[in-house]
Coordinates of C-alpha atoms in Angstrom, one line a residue:
X547 CA -20.0 -23.2 8.0
X548 CA -17.0 -21.8 9.8
X549 CA -17.6 -20.6 13.4
X550 CA -15.8 -17.7 14.9
X551 CA -14.1 -20.1 17.4
X552 CA -12.8 -22.1 14.5
X553 CA -11.5 -19.0 12.8
X554 CA -9.8 -17.7 15.9
X555 CA -7.6 -20.9 16.0
X556 CA -6.0 -19.7 12.7
X557 CA -4.5 -16.6 14.3
X558 CA -1.8 -17.5 16.9
X559 CA -1.7 -15.3 20.0
X560 CA 2.1 -15.3 20.6
X561 CA 5.0 -13.7 18.9
X562 CA 6.7 -15.7 16.1
X563 CA 10.4 -15.1 16.0
X564 CA 13.1 -17.3 14.6
X565 CA 10.7 -20.1 13.7
X566 CA 9.2 -20.4 17.2
X567 CA 6.2 -19.1 19.2
X568 CA 7.1 -17.2 22.3
X569 CA 5.5 -14.8 24.8
X570 CA 6.7 -11.2 25.0
X571 CA 10.0 -10.7 26.9
X572 CA 8.2 -9.1 29.8
X573 CA 5.1 -11.3 29.6
X574 CA 2.8 -8.4 28.6
X575 CA -0.3 -8.9 26.6
X576 CA -3.1 -6.8 25.1
X577 CA -6.7 -7.5 24.0
X578 CA -8.2 -6.8 20.7
X579 CA -11.9 -5.8 20.8
X580 CA -14.9 -6.8 18.8
X581 CA -15.8 -3.4 17.3
X582 CA -19.5 -4.4 17.1
X583 CA -19.8 -5.0 20.9
X584 CA -16.7 -3.6 22.5
X585 CA -16.0 -7.0 24.1
X586 CA -12.6 -8.6 24.1
X587 CA -12.0 -10.8 21.0
X588 CA -8.5 -12.2 21.5
X589 CA -5.6 -11.7 23.9
X590 CA -2.2 -11.3 22.1
X591 CA 1.4 -11.1 23.3
X592 CA 2.5 -7.5 23.2
X593 CA 6.0 -7.1 21.6
X594 CA 8.7 -5.2 23.5
X595 CA 11.6 -3.4 21.9
X596 CA 13.8 -6.3 23.0
X597 CA 11.5 -8.7 21.1
X598 CA 11.5 -6.5 18.0
X599 CA 15.4 -6.6 17.9
X600 CA 15.2 -10.4 18.4
X601 CA 13.0 -10.5 15.3
X602 CA 15.4 -8.5 13.3
X603 CA 18.3 -10.7 14.5
X604 CA 16.3 -13.7 13.2
X605 CA 15.5 -12.0 9.9
X606 CA 19.1 -10.9 9.4
X607 CA 20.4 -14.4 10.2
X608 CA 18.0 -16.1 7.8
X609 CA 18.6 -13.6 4.9
X610 CA 21.8 -14.9 3.4
X611 CA 20.5 -18.5 2.9
X612 CA 17.0 -17.3 1.8
X613 CA 18.4 -14.8 -0.7
X614 CA 20.6 -17.5 -2.2
X615 CA 17.6 -19.6 -3.1
X616 CA 16.4 -19.6 -6.7
X617 CA 13.3 -17.7 -7.8
X618 CA 11.8 -21.1 -8.7
X619 CA 12.2 -22.4 -5.2
X620 CA 10.6 -19.3 -3.7
X621 CA 7.8 -19.5 -6.2
X622 CA 7.2 -23.1 -5.2
X623 CA 6.8 -22.1 -1.5
X624 CA 4.5 -19.2 -2.4
X625 CA 2.5 -21.6 -4.6
X626 CA 2.0 -23.8 -1.6
X627 CA 1.0 -20.8 0.5
X628 CA -1.6 -19.9 -2.2
X629 CA -3.2 -23.3 -1.9
X630 CA -3.4 -23.1 1.9
X631 CA -4.8 -19.6 1.7
X632 CA -7.5 -20.7 -0.6
X633 CA -8.3 -23.7 1.7
X634 CA -8.6 -21.4 4.7
X635 CA -10.3 -18.5 2.8
X636 CA -13.7 -18.8 4.4
X637 CA -12.3 -18.9 7.9
X638 CA -9.9 -16.0 7.4
X639 CA -12.7 -14.0 5.9
X640 CA -14.9 -14.6 8.9
X641 CA -11.9 -13.6 11.1
X642 CA -11.4 -10.4 9.2
X643 CA -15.1 -9.5 9.2
X644 CA -15.4 -9.8 12.9
X645 CA -12.0 -8.2 13.8
X646 CA -12.5 -5.2 11.4
X647 CA -16.3 -5.0 11.6
X648 CA -16.7 -5.2 7.8
X649 CA -19.4 -7.1 5.8
X650 CA -18.7 -10.7 4.8
X651 CA -18.7 -9.6 1.2
X652 CA -15.9 -7.1 1.8
X653 CA -13.9 -9.6 3.8
X654 CA -14.2 -12.3 1.1
X655 CA -13.1 -9.7 -1.5
X656 CA -10.0 -8.8 0.6
X657 CA -9.1 -12.5 1.0
X658 CA -9.4 -12.9 -2.7
X659 CA -7.2 -9.9 -3.3
X660 CA -4.6 -11.3 -0.9
X661 CA -4.6 -14.6 -2.7
X662 CA -4.1 -12.9 -6.1
X663 CA -1.2 -10.9 -4.6
X664 CA 0.5 -14.1 -3.6
X665 CA -0.2 -15.7 -7.0
X666 CA 1.3 -12.7 -8.8
X667 CA 4.3 -12.6 -6.5
X668 CA 5.0 -16.3 -7.1
X669 CA 4.8 -15.7 -10.9
X670 CA 7.2 -12.8 -10.6
X671 CA 9.7 -14.9 -8.5
X672 CA 9.5 -17.7 -11.2
X673 CA 10.5 -15.3 -13.9
X674 CA 13.4 -13.6 -12.1
X675 CA 16.6 -13.9 -14.0
X676 CA 19.7 -12.0 -14.9
X677 CA 20.1 -10.1 -18.2
X678 CA 23.4 -10.6 -19.9
X679 CA 24.4 -7.9 -22.4
X680 CA 26.5 -8.2 -25.5
X681 CA 30.3 -7.6 -25.8
X682 CA 31.7 -4.2 -25.0
X683 CA 35.2 -2.8 -25.6
X684 CA 36.8 -1.5 -22.5
X685 CA 39.8 0.6 -21.6
X686 CA 40.9 4.2 -21.4
X687 CA 40.4 4.7 -25.1
X688 CA 36.7 4.0 -24.7
X689 CA 36.3 6.6 -22.0
X690 CA 38.1 9.1 -24.1
X691 CA 35.9 8.3 -27.1
X692 CA 32.8 8.9 -25.1
X693 CA 34.0 12.2 -24.0
X694 CA 35.1 13.3 -27.4
X695 CA 32.9 16.0 -29.0
X696 CA 34.4 17.5 -32.2
X697 CA 32.5 20.4 -33.8
X698 CA 32.5 20.6 -37.5
X699 CA 34.5 23.2 -39.3
X700 CA 32.5 26.4 -39.6
X701 CA 31.2 26.3 -36.1
X702 CA 27.7 25.1 -37.1
X703 CA 27.7 22.4 -34.5
X704 CA 27.6 19.5 -37.0
X705 CA 30.4 16.9 -36.7
X706 CA 32.4 16.4 -39.8
X707 CA 32.6 12.7 -39.2
X708 CA 30.0 11.4 -36.8
X709 CA 28.0 8.2 -36.7
X710 CA 24.3 8.2 -37.2
X711 CA 22.2 8.6 -34.0
X712 CA 25.2 9.8 -32.0
X713 CA 23.9 13.4 -32.1
X714 CA 25.5 16.6 -33.4
X715 CA 29.1 17.2 -32.3
X716 CA 29.6 13.6 -31.2
X717 CA 32.7 12.2 -33.0
X718 CA 33.0 8.5 -34.1
X719 CA 35.3 6.5 -31.9
X720 CA 38.4 5.2 -33.8
X721 CA 37.1 1.6 -34.3
X722 CA 33.9 2.9 -36.0
X723 CA 36.2 4.4 -38.6
X724 CA 37.9 1.1 -39.4
X725 CA 40.7 1.4 -36.8
X726 CA 41.5 -1.1 -34.1
X727 CA 41.1 -0.1 -30.5
X728 CA 44.5 0.3 -28.7
X729 CA 43.9 -2.4 -26.1
X730 CA 42.9 -6.0 -25.7
X731 CA 40.1 -5.5 -23.1
X732 CA 36.7 -6.7 -24.1
X733 CA 34.0 -7.3 -21.5
X734 CA 30.3 -8.1 -21.2
X735 CA 27.9 -6.9 -18.5
X736 CA 25.6 -9.1 -16.5
X737 CA 22.7 -7.2 -14.8
X738 CA 21.0 -9.2 -12.1
X739 CA 18.3 -8.3 -9.5
X740 CA 19.5 -8.7 -5.9
X741 CA 17.2 -8.7 -2.8
X742 CA 17.6 -5.6 -0.6
X743 CA 17.7 -7.4 2.7
X744 CA 15.8 -7.7 6.0
X745 CA 12.5 -5.8 5.7
X746 CA 10.1 -4.4 8.3
X747 CA 6.4 -4.3 7.2
X748 CA 4.1 -2.1 9.3
X749 CA 0.4 -2.6 8.6
X750 CA -2.5 -0.1 8.7
X751 CA -5.7 -0.8 10.6
X752 CA -7.7 -0.4 7.3
X753 CA -7.5 -3.2 4.7
X754 CA -4.8 -4.9 6.7
X755 CA -4.9 -8.3 5.0
X756 CA -4.5 -7.0 1.5
X757 CA -1.6 -4.8 2.5
X758 CA 0.0 -7.7 4.4
X759 CA -0.2 -10.0 1.4
X760 CA 1.3 -7.5 -1.0
X761 CA 4.2 -6.7 1.4
X762 CA 5.0 -10.1 2.7
X763 CA 4.6 -12.0 -0.6
X764 CA 6.6 -9.3 -2.5
X765 CA 9.4 -9.4 0.0
X766 CA 9.6 -13.2 0.1
X767 CA 9.4 -13.5 -3.7
X768 CA 12.4 -11.1 -4.0
X769 CA 14.5 -13.1 -1.6
X770 CA 14.1 -10.8 1.4
X771 CA 13.5 -11.9 5.0
X772 CA 10.8 -10.0 6.8
X773 CA 9.5 -8.8 10.2
X774 CA 5.7 -8.2 10.1
X775 CA 4.1 -5.7 12.5
X776 CA 0.3 -6.3 12.3
X777 CA -2.2 -3.5 12.8
X778 CA -3.0 -2.8 16.4
X779 CA -6.8 -2.7 16.0
X780 CA -7.2 -5.4 13.4
X781 CA -4.3 -7.8 13.7
X782 CA -6.0 -11.2 13.5
X783 CA -6.4 -11.8 9.8
X784 CA -2.8 -10.7 9.0
X785 CA -1.5 -13.1 11.7
X786 CA -3.6 -15.9 10.2
X787 CA -2.1 -15.0 6.8
X788 CA 1.4 -15.1 8.3
X789 CA 0.6 -18.6 9.6
X790 CA -0.3 -19.7 6.1
X791 CA 3.1 -18.5 4.8
X792 CA 4.9 -20.3 7.7
X793 CA 2.9 -23.6 7.1
X794 CA 3.9 -23.4 3.5
X795 CA 7.5 -24.3 4.5
X796 CA 9.4 -21.1 5.0
X797 CA 12.8 -21.6 6.7
X798 CA 13.2 -20.4 10.3
X799 CA 13.7 -16.7 10.6
X800 CA 12.5 -15.8 7.1
X801 CA 9.2 -14.4 8.4
X802 CA 8.8 -13.1 12.0
X803 CA 5.6 -11.6 13.5
X804 CA 5.5 -9.0 16.3
X805 CA 2.0 -7.8 17.3
X806 CA 2.0 -4.7 19.5
X807 CA 0.0 -1.6 20.4
X808 CA 2.5 1.2 20.3
X809 CA 4.4 0.6 17.1
X810 CA 6.8 3.6 17.1
X811 CA 8.3 2.8 20.5
X812 CA 8.5 -0.9 19.8
X813 CA 10.1 -0.7 16.3
X814 CA 12.4 2.3 17.1
X815 CA 15.5 0.1 17.7
X816 CA 14.8 -1.8 14.6
X817 CA 14.5 1.2 12.4
X818 CA 17.8 2.6 13.6
X819 CA 19.6 -0.7 13.0
X820 CA 21.7 -0.7 9.8
X821 CA 20.8 -4.3 9.2
X822 CA 17.3 -3.3 8.3
X823 CA 17.3 -2.5 4.5
X824 CA 13.6 -1.9 3.7
X825 CA 10.7 -0.3 5.5
X826 CA 7.2 -0.8 4.1
X827 CA 4.3 1.3 5.6
X828 CA 0.8 2.1 4.5
X829 CA -1.3 4.4 6.6
X830 CA -1.7 7.9 7.9
X831 CA 0.7 10.8 7.4
X832 CA 1.5 11.4 11.1
X833 CA 2.6 7.8 11.7
X834 CA 4.7 7.9 8.5
X835 CA 6.5 11.0 9.6
X836 CA 7.3 9.4 13.0
X837 CA 8.6 6.3 11.3
X838 CA 10.7 8.3 8.9
X839 CA 12.4 10.2 11.8
X840 CA 13.2 6.9 13.5
X841 CA 14.5 5.4 10.3
X842 CA 16.9 8.3 9.5
X843 CA 19.8 6.7 11.4
X844 CA 19.7 3.3 9.7
X845 CA 18.8 4.8 6.2
X846 CA 16.7 1.8 4.9
X847 CA 14.9 2.0 1.6
X848 CA 11.3 3.1 2.3
X849 CA 8.1 2.3 0.5
X850 CA 5.3 4.6 1.5
X851 CA 1.6 4.4 0.8
X852 CA 0.3 7.4 2.6
X853 CA -3.4 7.7 3.2
X854 CA -4.9 11.0 2.4
X855 CA -8.1 12.6 1.1
X856 CA -9.9 10.9 -1.8
X857 CA -11.7 13.9 -3.4
X858 CA -14.9 13.3 -5.3
X859 CA -15.7 15.9 -8.0
X860 CA -19.0 16.3 -9.7
X861 CA -18.6 18.6 -12.7
X862 CA -21.1 20.7 -14.4
X863 CA -23.5 18.7 -16.6
X864 CA -23.0 15.4 -14.7
X865 CA -25.9 13.0 -14.2
X866 CA -27.0 13.5 -10.6
X867 CA -28.2 9.9 -10.2
X868 CA -24.9 8.6 -11.4
X869 CA -23.0 11.0 -9.1
X870 CA -25.1 10.1 -6.0
X871 CA -24.8 6.3 -6.5
X872 CA -21.0 6.6 -7.1
X873 CA -20.5 8.9 -4.1
X874 CA -22.4 6.5 -1.8
X875 CA -20.2 3.6 -2.9
X876 CA -17.0 5.7 -2.5
X877 CA -17.9 7.1 0.9
X878 CA -18.8 3.8 2.5
X879 CA -15.8 1.7 1.5
X880 CA -14.8 -0.4 4.5
X881 CA -17.3 1.5 6.6
X882 CA -15.8 4.7 5.3
X883 CA -12.4 3.8 6.7
X884 CA -10.5 2.7 3.6
X885 CA -7.7 4.9 2.3
X886 CA -9.8 5.2 -0.9
X887 CA -13.0 6.3 0.9
X888 CA -14.3 9.8 -0.2
X889 CA -15.3 12.3 2.5
X890 CA -15.6 15.5 0.5
X891 CA -17.8 15.8 -2.5
X892 CA -17.0 18.9 -4.6
X893 CA -20.2 19.5 -6.6
X894 CA -20.8 22.2 -9.1
X895 CA -23.2 24.7 -7.6
X896 CA -25.9 24.0 -10.3
X897 CA -26.0 20.4 -9.0
X898 CA -24.9 20.7 -5.4
X899 CA -28.3 20.9 -3.8
X900 CA -29.6 17.9 -5.7
X901 CA -26.5 15.9 -4.9
X902 CA -26.8 16.8 -1.2
X903 CA -30.4 15.8 -1.0
X904 CA -29.8 12.5 -2.9
X905 CA -26.9 11.6 -0.6
X906 CA -28.9 12.5 2.5
X907 CA -31.7 10.2 1.4
X908 CA -29.3 7.4 0.5
X909 CA -27.4 7.7 3.8
X910 CA -30.6 7.8 5.8
X911 CA -31.6 4.5 4.3
X912 CA -28.4 2.7 5.1
X913 CA -28.7 0.1 7.9
X914 CA -26.1 0.3 10.7
X915 CA -25.2 -2.7 12.9
X916 CA -23.2 -5.9 13.1
X917 CA -22.0 -6.0 9.5
X918 CA -19.9 -9.1 10.2
X919 CA -23.0 -11.1 11.0
X920 CA -24.6 -9.9 7.7
X921 CA -27.2 -7.8 9.5
X922 CA -26.2 -4.3 8.3
X923 CA -24.7 -2.4 5.4
X924 CA -22.6 -0.2 7.7
X925 CA -20.6 -1.7 10.4
X926 CA -18.7 -0.3 13.4
X927 CA -15.5 1.8 13.3
X928 CA -12.4 0.1 14.5
X929 CA -12.3 1.4 18.0
X930 CA -13.5 4.1 20.4
X931 CA -10.7 6.5 19.5
X932 CA -11.6 6.1 15.8
X933 CA -15.3 6.8 16.5
X934 CA -14.5 9.8 18.7
X935 CA -12.3 11.2 15.9
X936 CA -15.1 11.0 13.4
X937 CA -17.6 12.6 15.8
X938 CA -15.1 15.4 16.5
X939 CA -14.7 16.1 12.8
X940 CA -18.5 16.4 12.4
X941 CA -18.6 18.7 15.4
X942 CA -15.8 20.9 14.1
X943 CA -17.5 21.1 10.6
X944 CA -20.9 22.1 12.1
X945 CA -19.1 24.6 14.3
X946 CA -17.5 26.1 11.2
X947 CA -20.9 26.6 9.4
X948 CA -21.7 23.3 7.8
X949 CA -25.3 22.1 8.2
X950 CA -26.3 18.5 9.0
X951 CA -28.5 16.9 6.4
X952 CA -28.6 13.5 8.1
X953 CA -26.7 11.6 10.9
X954 CA -24.1 13.3 13.0
X955 CA -24.2 11.2 16.1
X956 CA -23.5 7.8 17.6
X957 CA -26.4 5.4 18.0
X958 CA -27.2 4.2 21.5
X959 CA -25.9 0.8 22.6
X960 CA -22.6 -1.1 22.6
X961 CA -20.0 -1.0 19.8
X962 CA -18.2 1.7 18.0
X963 CA -20.8 3.0 15.6
X964 CA -21.5 6.3 14.0
X965 CA -24.6 7.3 12.0
X966 CA -24.0 7.8 8.3
X967 CA -23.6 11.5 8.0
X968 CA -24.0 14.1 5.3
X969 CA -23.1 17.8 5.8
X970 CA -24.0 20.7 3.5
X971 CA -21.6 23.5 2.7
X972 CA -18.6 21.9 4.4
X973 CA -15.4 23.8 4.2
X974 CA -12.6 22.8 1.9
X975 CA -9.5 21.4 3.5
X976 CA -7.6 23.9 5.6
X977 CA -4.2 22.6 4.8
X978 CA -2.2 19.6 3.5
X979 CA -2.0 17.9 6.9
X980 CA -5.7 18.1 7.8
X981 CA -7.0 14.6 8.5
X982 CA -10.2 13.3 6.9
X983 CA -12.9 11.8 9.2
X984 CA -12.9 8.1 9.5
X985 CA -16.2 6.5 8.9
X986 CA -19.3 7.1 6.7
X987 CA -19.1 10.9 6.8
X988 CA -19.4 13.1 3.7
X989 CA -19.3 16.9 3.4
X990 CA -20.8 18.6 0.3
X991 CA -18.6 21.5 -0.9
X992 CA -20.2 23.5 -3.7
X993 CA -18.0 25.2 -6.3
X994 CA -18.5 27.6 -9.2
X995 CA -15.4 26.9 -11.3
X996 CA -13.7 23.6 -11.9
X997 CA -10.3 25.3 -11.1
X998 CA -11.5 25.8 -7.5
X999 CA -12.5 22.1 -7.2
X1000 CA -9.1 21.0 -8.5
X1001 CA -7.2 23.4 -6.2
X1002 CA -9.1 22.1 -3.1
X1003 CA -8.7 18.5 -4.2
X1004 CA -4.9 19.0 -4.5
X1005 CA -4.4 20.8 -1.2
X1006 CA -2.9 17.6 0.2
X1007 CA -0.4 15.8 -2.1
X1008 CA -1.0 12.6 -0.2
X1009 CA -3.7 10.1 -1.1
X1010 CA -4.4 7.1 -3.2
X1011 CA -7.5 7.8 -5.3
X1012 CA -9.9 10.4 -6.6
X1013 CA -13.3 10.2 -8.2
X1014 CA -14.7 12.3 -11.1
X1015 CA -18.2 12.4 -12.6
X1016 CA -18.6 14.7 -15.6
X1017 CA -21.2 15.2 -18.2
X1018 CA -19.3 15.8 -21.4
X1019 CA -17.3 12.9 -23.1
X1020 CA -13.7 13.0 -22.0
X1021 CA -14.4 15.7 -19.4
X1022 CA -13.7 13.4 -16.4
X1023 CA -10.4 12.3 -17.9
X1024 CA -9.3 15.9 -18.4
X1025 CA -10.1 16.8 -14.8
X1026 CA -8.5 13.6 -13.5
X1027 CA -5.3 14.5 -15.3
X1028 CA -5.0 17.6 -13.1
X1029 CA -5.4 15.7 -9.8
X1030 CA -2.4 14.6 -7.7
X1031 CA -3.6 11.0 -7.2
X1032 CA -2.3 7.7 -8.5
X1033 CA -5.8 6.4 -9.3
X1034 CA -8.7 8.4 -10.8
X1035 CA -12.1 6.6 -11.0
X1036 CA -14.5 7.9 -13.6
X1037 CA -18.3 7.8 -13.2
X1038 CA -18.1 5.2 -10.4
X1039 CA -17.4 4.8 -6.7
X1040 CA -16.0 1.3 -6.7
X1041 CA -12.6 0.6 -7.9
X1042 CA -10.9 -2.8 -8.5
X1043 CA -8.3 -3.8 -5.9
X1044 CA -5.0 -2.8 -7.4
X1045 CA -2.8 -5.8 -7.3
X1046 CA 1.0 -6.0 -7.4
X1047 CA 3.0 -8.8 -9.0
X1048 CA 6.3 -7.9 -10.6
X1049 CA 6.0 -4.2 -9.6
X1050 CA 5.6 -5.1 -5.9
X1051 CA 8.5 -7.5 -6.1
X1052 CA 10.8 -5.0 -7.7
X1053 CA 10.4 -2.7 -4.7
X1054 CA 12.4 -5.2 -2.7
X1055 CA 15.2 -5.6 -5.3
X1056 CA 18.3 -3.6 -6.2
X1057 CA 20.1 -4.0 -9.5
X1058 CA 23.7 -5.3 -9.6
X1059 CA 25.9 -5.1 -12.7
X1060 CA 28.7 -7.6 -12.9
X1061 CA 31.4 -6.9 -15.4
X1062 CA 32.8 -10.2 -16.9
X1063 CA 35.5 -11.0 -19.3
X1064 CA 34.2 -11.8 -22.8

């Protein structure tokens, strides 16, 4: 069985820039904390802006050679990384469980999702190829033919002599009528995917390993070099993942790792540098807005995954037992800190009291403690500031008229815990920027008409998932179609981890069309 001491050896404590370990430029460090005890877990070098620019220098220097490798070569390295990740899966899961305070089962599932993301990225790299089109006639006569629209006599809009499928009023070019084009130019087009360039990947504190795997594996498969900024509160598993990629044989400078606490100030010079061609960020709206401002000067391509509310709707006629079980699962994902965790349950008034009582009973029965040790169902939040934010949300809700059905406080003792909390008659969101509470906190919001529930659920355009439980067949799908979320889960609170593959790799590519002589 892997011990924590063994697992900690998989996560290097220094920066990794240009193929070498090094301390921060000013020698500064910071400590990550065990969220179950509040004790220091690991001391890491703390990146400075100078270090961040050095990492971009290394990535920019490595990009030309790495982008020139074949997809098969990149797939081979990713395949080796997949093998190493599977060998170290138990230790990395133990590291993630302790660093993020999640259960061993959650940590193992996240490692498995990371491995699957690497596998799919390798497969996508292996199948990358250019598409060569057929012959095309070129020259001014072709441009003129495309612009030609000759209405038919009589003004009815029908062309007197037009080719099928060209549309009304679109005349045939001369060669379609048996004539020869007045020029010798004939060409063919070759459409090939090209990597965007050096990429900065900024990780969230929640589900950091899965996001790291999708971002890093996707960028490398596409032929991009990368700078990885691990999450401040849960950096160790992503750093162990980066070590896996490095041990698989990546050339110097292709992947660089810069842990730090204050991400905006550290990465500011990188985001304004025109050599950076891609920014990947998953996390809260406020940080995303700050990063977007900083990136405006360099104008990199940006891939956002903005965390937002994950509304849970219980429609009239729904089965209360199904709704309660699904809501418990949705609200406690990653100790209630996942981007897909539900914190407001919009329940039809005919069911709201029963749903509230059922949730209160289920939450009261949840055990709270050291989830990483397998001793509890609900573990700690990621830090004292996160716990305080959750408690402040509960206090604001009760101050606004909500009534506590269970929980509402922090248990005595060490660690960053909060009691699983259910509030009755919580207010709907006040605006699109209102933050949801981190942690196992749920507010019951009764509604009379489904239009009200949909309106409240869509107050914020940001967010990944929504949940719907309905009684009539097809009812949940109809409600889900009205919600502004990319994923709608029906009659359940658990959703499969959404994996990338070719879609994730394409985010790091740009199309290039080369015109060749026939």
